Amino acid sequence: DKPQLAFVVNAASDFWKLAEAGVKKAQEELPGYDLQFRYPVQGTAALQNSLMDDLVAAGTDAIMISSADPKNSIDAFNKIAAQVPLFTTDSDAPASNRIAYLGSSNTAAGVQAGEIAVKALPDGAKCMGFVGFLGADNAVERIAGFRQAVEGKGIELVDVRGDDVDFGRARSNVDDVLAANPDINCMVGFYSYNPPKIYEALQAAGKLGQITVIAFDEDPITLGAVREGSFAGTVVQDPYQWGYQGMHLMAKYLEGDKSGVPADGLIIVPTKVIDKDNVDAFEAELKARIGG
Amino acid sequence: MTSAQDLPAPLLVLDSICKTYPGVVALRDVTITVMPGEVLALIGENGAGKSTLMKILGGVIAPSSGRIIIDGLAHDRLSVAQSQGAGIAFVHQELNVFDNLDVAANIFLGRELRSGPFGLVDVRAMRAAAQPLLDRVGARFGPATSVAELSLAERQLLEIAKALSLDARVVIMDEPSSSLTLKETQVLMKVIADLKAQGIAVIYISHRLGEVEHCADRVVVLRDGQVAGGLTRAEISHDAMIRLMIGRDLKALYTPPARPLGPVILELEGVRNSTNPNAAASLSVRAGEIVGVAGLVGAGRTELAEAVFGITRLRGGSVKLDGAPLDISSPRSTIAAGVYLVPEDRKRTGLVLESAICENISMADLGSVSSRGLVSEARLHARAEAQRTRLGIKTADVDRKAAELSGGNQQKVVLGKWLSMRPRMIIFDEPTRGIDVGAKAEIYRLMRELADAGVGVMMISSDMEEVIGVSDRIVVLREGEVAGALDRADFSEHNVLKLAVGAH
Amino acid sequence: MQKKDLGLAVLIIVVGFVVYLRNPLFLSPINLANTANLIGLFGLFAIGQGFVIMTGGIDLSVGSMIALLGVLFVELIGKYGVPWPLAMLIVIAAGTVMGLAHGLLITKLKMQPFVVTLCGLLIYRGVARGYTGEATAGFPFGATFPEVEWLTIGRSFGVPHSFIAMLLVGVICWVILHRSVFGRHLYAVGKNEDAARYSGIRTDAVVIAAYVICAVLTSIAAIYFAMFTRSVQPSSHGNFYELYAIAAAVLGGFSLRGGEGSIVGVMLGALLLQELQNLVNLLGIPSSLNFAVMGAVILAGVLADQQFTRYRERQRARAMELRGQDGRSAAG
Amino acid sequence: MQKKDLGLAVLIIVVGFVVYLRNPLFLSPINLANTANLIGLFGLFAIGQGFVIMTGGIDLSVGSMIALLGVLFVELIGKYGVPWPLAMLIVIAAGTVMGLAHGLLITKLKMQPFVVTLCGLLIYRGVARGYTGEATAGFPFGATFPEVEWLTIGRSFGVPHSFIAMLLVGVICWVILHRSVFGRHLYAVGKNEDAARYSGIRTDAVVIAAYVICAVLTSIAAIYFAMFTRSVQPSSHGNFYELYAIAAAVLGGFSLRGGEGSIVGVMLGALLLQELQNLVNLLGIPSSLNFAVMGAVILAGVLADQQFTRYRERQRARAMELRGQDGRSAAG
Ligand SMILES: Nc1ncnc2c1ncn2[C@@H]1O[C@H](COP(=O)(O)OP(=O)(O)OP(=O)(O)O)[C@@H](O)[C@H]1O
Ligand SMILES: Nc1ncnc2c1ncn2[C@@H]1O[C@H](COP(=O)(O)OP(=O)(O)OP(=O)(O)O)[C@@H](O)[C@H]1O
Ligand SMILES: [Mg+2]
Ligand SMILES: [Mg+2]
């Protein structure tokens, strides 16, 4: 049997479709391996950890995981790491026995978003944030990064509204803020689906362009809005590379080639700011990857 | 089959009907003919199969074999719609009324009057059409009344009114009078006579043989799922019917007390209830006597019994047992004191129908068949078997569900529950509702035995024959008040009724 | 309007007034319109749920149906370019089939409604997730469907069309439930199915019809939701919506034992739930407390309503008593 | 073991055998131990749910209780350094209070169980989220609690202690439900509450006890879950677990109308659900289809069981009929 490599993500989301494309690409180049891309039934650490248990039991040889709750999954990670090589992606658990982390820094991404805001709002502003899970690590880090970057620049992130990844609520949260807080002149969408909901709500209220929007990730609506000039910009990670490089990394590691793992165990794939100037090039690249 | 050529063609024939349930053969080769315009009484002991046979005719259940011939057309089975379509109306033994709808909606359920372009329900027309039907059965409630507010007897009147509303050629009445008092029963007799006069046939099932004697043209007797015989108008008599039903003669109902009256056991002083909050009832029951409680429908007898038993709150007055105040805060406390109630509605409050017979018998006293909180199956069964033998409960075994028993046998299970404990005072609310004569006599004998053993016995009954035949003293309630009491010497239907109706 | 509905209406007004005092923007046209839109969306399938609850059943599958049918609708018009009227027909037909399946399994195979629709909840969501491979089904940027959008997210005189749709559906359903023969039969079946059968009612047909009505209204709601969110994430879209629908019905006076409830009630129930959601955002209460506020108000509301009903009954009894005494003294 | 349970056991074995054929690792000790652990965790509160369903009620709040009590436990021992036995007592006491509250609202204030526990679902989760401010409650790095860990996630001879705990609880509950006076009263109340009251059973006390038992078992499960995940994310921890519990009970032969069911049944139900989850992962079926597989198997299982029972009854009836005819011909 071929060795099996698994990529386990934290929840179902379009974002991971890109990583899946990267994994597919890697599969073409790694015919000697059987690559799997797994979604958990729900986005909880408990389910992810038992999914990993089952994968190991079913004979998987190496796992790369984006944990929903890495800080508190150290023991579960160590249990897995004792049996097969374990890598983290998206969010790290440096205290565990994982081999390496491959991904971007959410704090850095937050800072980049803050910088977009500073550039677009030289006169200061009152911002409202929107996110799926307020308590999730990536949300906490992005929010912190954003706050750090706008500190002392007259820009204030007044509040962040959570919606539990319910798109209906994501939309009505924006509607309600538009109704209840007329002083808000800047909005930040922290999860990939938040900016499109902001876009739709602003469009319905006829306020496109009046409120500065800073986005995360590369939803087609987000990119469209950036191109149109309705959004100031978006910060994108590169999940395609996580999937692509991650699989190669694990395959090499299993073959005994450990050169891909740096001393500090951190392989950072930098996040990029996409604005009106580079959006077309970026979108073309995306299309090529998913199409291919 | 039928010999007479000169008779008109039969309206319907139930031909060689068989019906088996898991564990029971309910009907075996039963053949019955019904002529237009006749009143056919169907009688038999509990569990003889009367209701089952009628349910087959009403399309509610399918026979295992046999044919139903209507107007010369044979069917293997009927649906409810077919049955109604053939002009068969059915007053069910179990009340099938809907307490979330009003009276008129109940009467016309399934055959609503419509109006308007969309065929919507015409509430006004239905209420108007319902009123004469209610008048015919002597109901004192209007068509717009919510059924939730009706008493059991009133619901029975409603069921009869509903059957009248069908344009029927045959009306089946399965114990229509079981909750009715004399006055309503008289109205019912008149209704039957009217139907007959219009050429409508009536199949009348009752355990009140007086009624049967009064109204039937012909009697068919079922015993153990088979036809035991028939009686023509001329042959109908109490004794003849009883002989066919149970295969022997029956002694007189009344047995005098075997001992002189003892001290007062239960004493009610100015008891007030919420339905008639201004009326206070006072009465007492002494050791050795059977106190009958009579009254019209809705006189407040059930309410009184339930209040004494701790089900509903009293609004005033006091209840004493053996001279000491009785704790009536809950059934649990009254049961602990030895005061038991055999409730009026055994399906709802008397039995857990889905539980086994043996479970039901020990339901109120599991403590005594268990040790350290764990139930002993052996003792549970022994206790049930003892009651089954003592009361003659007809069942294959005591592990069967109570739901599978006939009405009379169900009532015996309720009695078995209390008799297996230590009664000090038992209140029987309509104890023989829907029970055959054989079982009735048994129950009367049991009541007398209890009274003779010094247990207080109070019997609420709407069956005049029973009240007069069994009691040592009759207390009549009217609108929650004691209208008067009669001693044995003054017993007569006339006197009871006079008190019940009020001397206006 | 029944008395029970009146109590709910009072609660809604009281809550609304309190919110208004703390933030007058609550009654601003824009906020009212936003909330009305959501009331419309949720009201649509809550009414459907009402029919099922009336039979003494329950439909747990509505959230998953909204996800699956939402995916279907978005894919049909967005990806396959099916004309929108046809797409709507297909979605509603698919919903009808599901409702029919529920009804048949429950009546003909005598399965418990809870079990059947729990399986529906699992299967429909599973299919939606499997079909899309966990990807979000959405329209490309800039895609517009003027007619569908007018129908679903459009507004006339500031009133969202989803709200109008709910009112229309509400009126039709009111007539069906409270004035038609079918409605009577539904009440009867919900109260006592056996007895209804003895009365010659085709109880199975009535129950099946209730599930079909619920499914049809849910599929309409699915279209509205899909157009509102403009994209459907199959793993989270519509999660827990069955609980909203049931809560709306129960708040609106439906009994889960069947045979009780009114259309006005369930619409008011849906209204109250959305008012509560809106309140959290308007008063700037942390979103994390959203659930707690909603739970507390439902509990308090149902409790208050019940206590009030009891109090009124006691008052009535006392009044009767007094009248009785008068009557007596006059007679004496 | 009742006949109904036997059918379920057969289904479990058949499914297991099929999975084993496709992937022999299914029966590897490590996989069995992992699955047994999950069965233990879910079984614990599914048994509790069984008691509530027996009364004809339902407890929708268990998932949220597991989240709230999990947060409480983690904070108590992790943050406040409360000794673990005391922390467990506090958690179980808190659970008892919740169960008592449910029971009292349902019996004394006559509220519907669905409503009360739906509010519980909302409120408990809301409180958990509000209290933590949406942050995950977890232990500091390197914190160990050897005794608690041994009790909860430890193994003896390869058997997870959570599984052993469930078996123990199962045995105790079996005695309570099937052998004790309280158990009989529970069945009676579930089948006909009025008749039970007329027999002097303190029906209110019985119902309250059922909700308390459910809440206590759920709080024990909450501790096990918290130690298993070692952290509690208040917005998602325990989501939908009430549906698992109810599904396990229903699969195990409980009727939501009350008065029917067995402890062995609900444990087998919990087992089957976990077997299905495991199967999806082991056979490499896309996780997105997990729900669909689970739904399909529950549906098929319940259906097959029902059809089989009916078939057997018909056989019995036929046998009787034949005997009846024999009797007749002999007599004739
Ligand atoms: N659903 C059922 N399942 C099993 N047995 C049944 C069922 N219904 C009736 N039986 C049995 O069929 C027999 C006939 O019952 P039926 O109700 O017809 O008697 P009945 O003559 O109407 O008695 P009663 O005067 O007590 O009403 C009884 O032995 C009864 O136990
Ligand atoms: N559920 C109920 N709701 C409202 N009123 C009721 C209810 N049950 C009974 N009543 C009313 O209470 C009064 C007393 O009824 P109760 O049942 O005690 O009378 P009863 O003498 O036992 O007569 P019967 O049992 O023959 O109807 C009647 O007026 C009746 O209409
Ligand atoms: Mg009968
Ligand atoms: Mg009475």
mmCIF file with all atom_site columns, N, CA, C and O in Angstrom, chain A residues 162-177:
data_model
loop_
_atom_site.group_PDB
_atom_site.id
_atom_site.type_symbol
_atom_site.label_atom_id
_atom_site.label_alt_id
_atom_site.label_comp_id
_atom_site.label_asym_id
_atom_site.label_entity_id
_atom_site.label_seq_id
_atom_site.pdbx_PDB_ins_code
_atom_site.Cartn_x
_atom_site.Cartn_y
_atom_site.Cartn_z
_atom_site.occupancy
_atom_site.B_iso_or_equiv
_atom_site.pdbx_formal_charge
_atom_site.auth_seq_id
_atom_site.auth_comp_id
_atom_site.auth_asym_id
_atom_site.auth_atom_id
_atom_site.pdbx_PDB_model_num
ATOM 1  N N  . GLY A 1 162 ? -20.251 38.979 16.673 1.00 0.00 ? 162 GLY A N  1
ATOM 2  C CA . GLY A 1 162 ? -20.101 37.588 16.250 1.00 0.00 ? 162 GLY A CA 1
ATOM 3  C C  . GLY A 1 162 ? -21.381 37.052 15.639 1.00 0.00 ? 162 GLY A C  1
ATOM 4  O O  . GLY A 1 162 ? -22.459 37.545 15.922 1.00 0.00 ? 162 GLY A O  1
ATOM 5  N N  . ASP A 1 163 ? -21.281 36.039 14.769 1.00 0.00 ? 163 ASP A N  1
ATOM 6  C CA . ASP A 1 163 ? -22.484 35.495 14.136 1.00 0.00 ? 163 ASP A CA 1
ATOM 7  C C  . ASP A 1 163 ? -22.510 33.972 14.077 1.00 0.00 ? 163 ASP A C  1
ATOM 8  O O  . ASP A 1 163 ? -23.410 33.384 13.481 1.00 0.00 ? 163 ASP A O  1
ATOM 9  N N  . ASP A 1 164 ? -21.533 33.312 14.670 1.00 0.00 ? 164 ASP A N  1
ATOM 10 C CA . ASP A 1 164 ? -21.502 31.837 14.656 1.00 0.00 ? 164 ASP A CA 1
ATOM 11 C C  . ASP A 1 164 ? -21.566 31.245 13.247 1.00 0.00 ? 164 ASP A C  1
ATOM 12 O O  . ASP A 1 164 ? -22.120 30.169 13.034 1.00 0.00 ? 164 ASP A O  1
ATOM 13 N N  . VAL A 1 165 ? -20.997 31.923 12.286 1.00 0.00 ? 165 VAL A N  1
ATOM 14 C CA . VAL A 1 165 ? -20.979 31.446 10.900 1.00 0.00 ? 165 VAL A CA 1
ATOM 15 C C  . VAL A 1 165 ? -22.386 31.212 10.350 1.00 0.00 ? 165 VAL A C  1
ATOM 16 O O  . VAL A 1 165 ? -22.610 30.333 9.533  1.00 0.00 ? 165 VAL A O  1
ATOM 17 N N  . ASP A 1 166 ? -23.343 31.954 10.857 1.00 0.00 ? 166 ASP A N  1
ATOM 18 C CA . ASP A 1 166 ? -24.685 31.934 10.276 1.00 0.00 ? 166 ASP A CA 1
ATOM 19 C C  . ASP A 1 166 ? -24.759 33.140 9.339  1.00 0.00 ? 166 ASP A C  1
ATOM 20 O O  . ASP A 1 166 ? -24.733 34.288 9.774  1.00 0.00 ? 166 ASP A O  1
ATOM 21 N N  . PHE A 1 167 ? -24.823 32.858 8.033  1.00 0.00 ? 167 PHE A N  1
ATOM 22 C CA . PHE A 1 167 ? -24.744 33.954 7.056  1.00 0.00 ? 167 PHE A CA 1
ATOM 23 C C  . PHE A 1 167 ? -25.877 34.953 7.219  1.00 0.00 ? 167 PHE A C  1
ATOM 24 O O  . PHE A 1 167 ? -25.710 36.148 7.009  1.00 0.00 ? 167 PHE A O  1
ATOM 25 N N  . GLY A 1 168 ? -27.046 34.424 7.593  1.00 0.00 ? 168 GLY A N  1
ATOM 26 C CA . GLY A 1 168 ? -28.191 35.315 7.800  1.00 0.00 ? 168 GLY A CA 1
ATOM 27 C C  . GLY A 1 168 ? -27.889 36.305 8.912  1.00 0.00 ? 168 GLY A C  1
ATOM 28 O O  . GLY A 1 168 ? -28.142 37.502 8.782  1.00 0.00 ? 168 GLY A O  1
ATOM 29 N N  . ARG A 1 169 ? -27.335 35.783 9.992  1.00 0.00 ? 169 ARG A N  1
ATOM 30 C CA . ARG A 1 169 ? -27.026 36.672 11.103 1.00 0.00 ? 169 ARG A CA 1
ATOM 31 C C  . ARG A 1 169 ? -25.870 37.604 10.750 1.00 0.00 ? 169 ARG A C  1
ATOM 32 O O  . ARG A 1 169 ? -25.829 38.759 11.180 1.00 0.00 ? 169 ARG A O  1
ATOM 33 N N  . ALA A 1 170 ? -24.923 37.085 9.959  1.00 0.00 ? 170 ALA A N  1
ATOM 34 C CA . ALA A 1 170 ? -23.802 37.921 9.548  1.00 0.00 ? 170 ALA A CA 1
ATOM 35 C C  . ALA A 1 170 ? -24.333 39.156 8.825  1.00 0.00 ? 170 ALA A C  1
ATOM 36 O O  . ALA A 1 170 ? -23.891 40.278 9.051  1.00 0.00 ? 170 ALA A O  1
ATOM 37 N N  . ARG A 1 171 ? -25.317 38.910 7.960  1.00 0.00 ? 171 ARG A N  1
ATOM 38 C CA . ARG A 1 171 ? -25.899 40.014 7.211  1.00 0.00 ? 171 ARG A CA 1
ATOM 39 C C  . ARG A 1 171 ? -26.689 40.945 8.135  1.00 0.00 ? 171 ARG A C  1
ATOM 40 O O  . ARG A 1 171 ? -26.554 42.163 8.087  1.00 0.00 ? 171 ARG A O  1
ATOM 41 N N  . SER A 1 172 ? -27.537 40.348 8.999  1.00 0.00 ? 172 SER A N  1
ATOM 42 C CA . SER A 1 172 ? -28.383 41.237 9.802  1.00 0.00 ? 172 SER A CA 1
ATOM 43 C C  . SER A 1 172 ? -27.568 41.959 10.868 1.00 0.00 ? 172 SER A C  1
ATOM 44 O O  . SER A 1 172 ? -27.962 43.042 11.297 1.00 0.00 ? 172 SER A O  1
ATOM 45 N N  . ASN A 1 173 ? -26.438 41.406 11.257 1.00 0.00 ? 173 ASN A N  1
ATOM 46 C CA . ASN A 1 173 ? -25.562 42.172 12.152 1.00 0.00 ? 173 ASN A CA 1
ATOM 47 C C  . ASN A 1 173 ? -25.137 43.475 11.488 1.00 0.00 ? 173 ASN A C  1
ATOM 48 O O  . ASN A 1 173 ? -25.140 44.539 12.109 1.00 0.00 ? 173 ASN A O  1
ATOM 49 N N  . VAL A 1 174 ? -24.769 43.406 10.219 1.00 0.00 ? 174 VAL A N  1
ATOM 50 C CA . VAL A 1 174 ? -24.352 44.617 9.511  1.00 0.00 ? 174 VAL A CA 1
ATOM 51 C C  . VAL A 1 174 ? -25.535 45.585 9.387  1.00 0.00 ? 174 VAL A C  1
ATOM 52 O O  . VAL A 1 174 ? -25.419 46.781 9.665  1.00 0.00 ? 174 VAL A O  1
ATOM 53 N N  . ASP A 1 175 ? -26.692 45.011 9.009  1.00 0.00 ? 175 ASP A N  1
ATOM 54 C CA . ASP A 1 175 ? -27.887 45.849 8.890  1.00 0.00 ? 175 ASP A CA 1
ATOM 55 C C  . ASP A 1 175 ? -28.162 46.585 10.193 1.00 0.00 ? 175 ASP A C  1
ATOM 56 O O  . ASP A 1 175 ? -28.479 47.780 10.208 1.00 0.00 ? 175 ASP A O  1
ATOM 57 N N  . ASP A 1 176 ? -28.081 45.834 11.288 1.00 0.00 ? 176 ASP A N  1
ATOM 58 C CA . ASP A 1 176 ? -28.404 46.430 12.582 1.00 0.00 ? 176 ASP A CA 1
ATOM 59 C C  . ASP A 1 176 ? -27.411 47.524 12.958 1.00 0.00 ? 176 ASP A C  1
ATOM 60 O O  . ASP A 1 176 ? -27.792 48.546 13.523 1.00 0.00 ? 176 ASP A O  1
ATOM 61 N N  . VAL A 1 177 ? -26.134 47.298 12.643 1.00 0.00 ? 177 VAL A N  1
ATOM 62 C CA . VAL A 1 177 ? -25.144 48.324 12.971 1.00 0.00 ? 177 VAL A CA 1
ATOM 63 C C  . VAL A 1 177 ? -25.420 49.576 12.141 1.00 0.00 ? 177 VAL A C  1
ATOM 64 O O  . VAL A 1 177 ? -25.366 50.704 12.651 1.00 0.00 ? 177 VAL A O  1
#
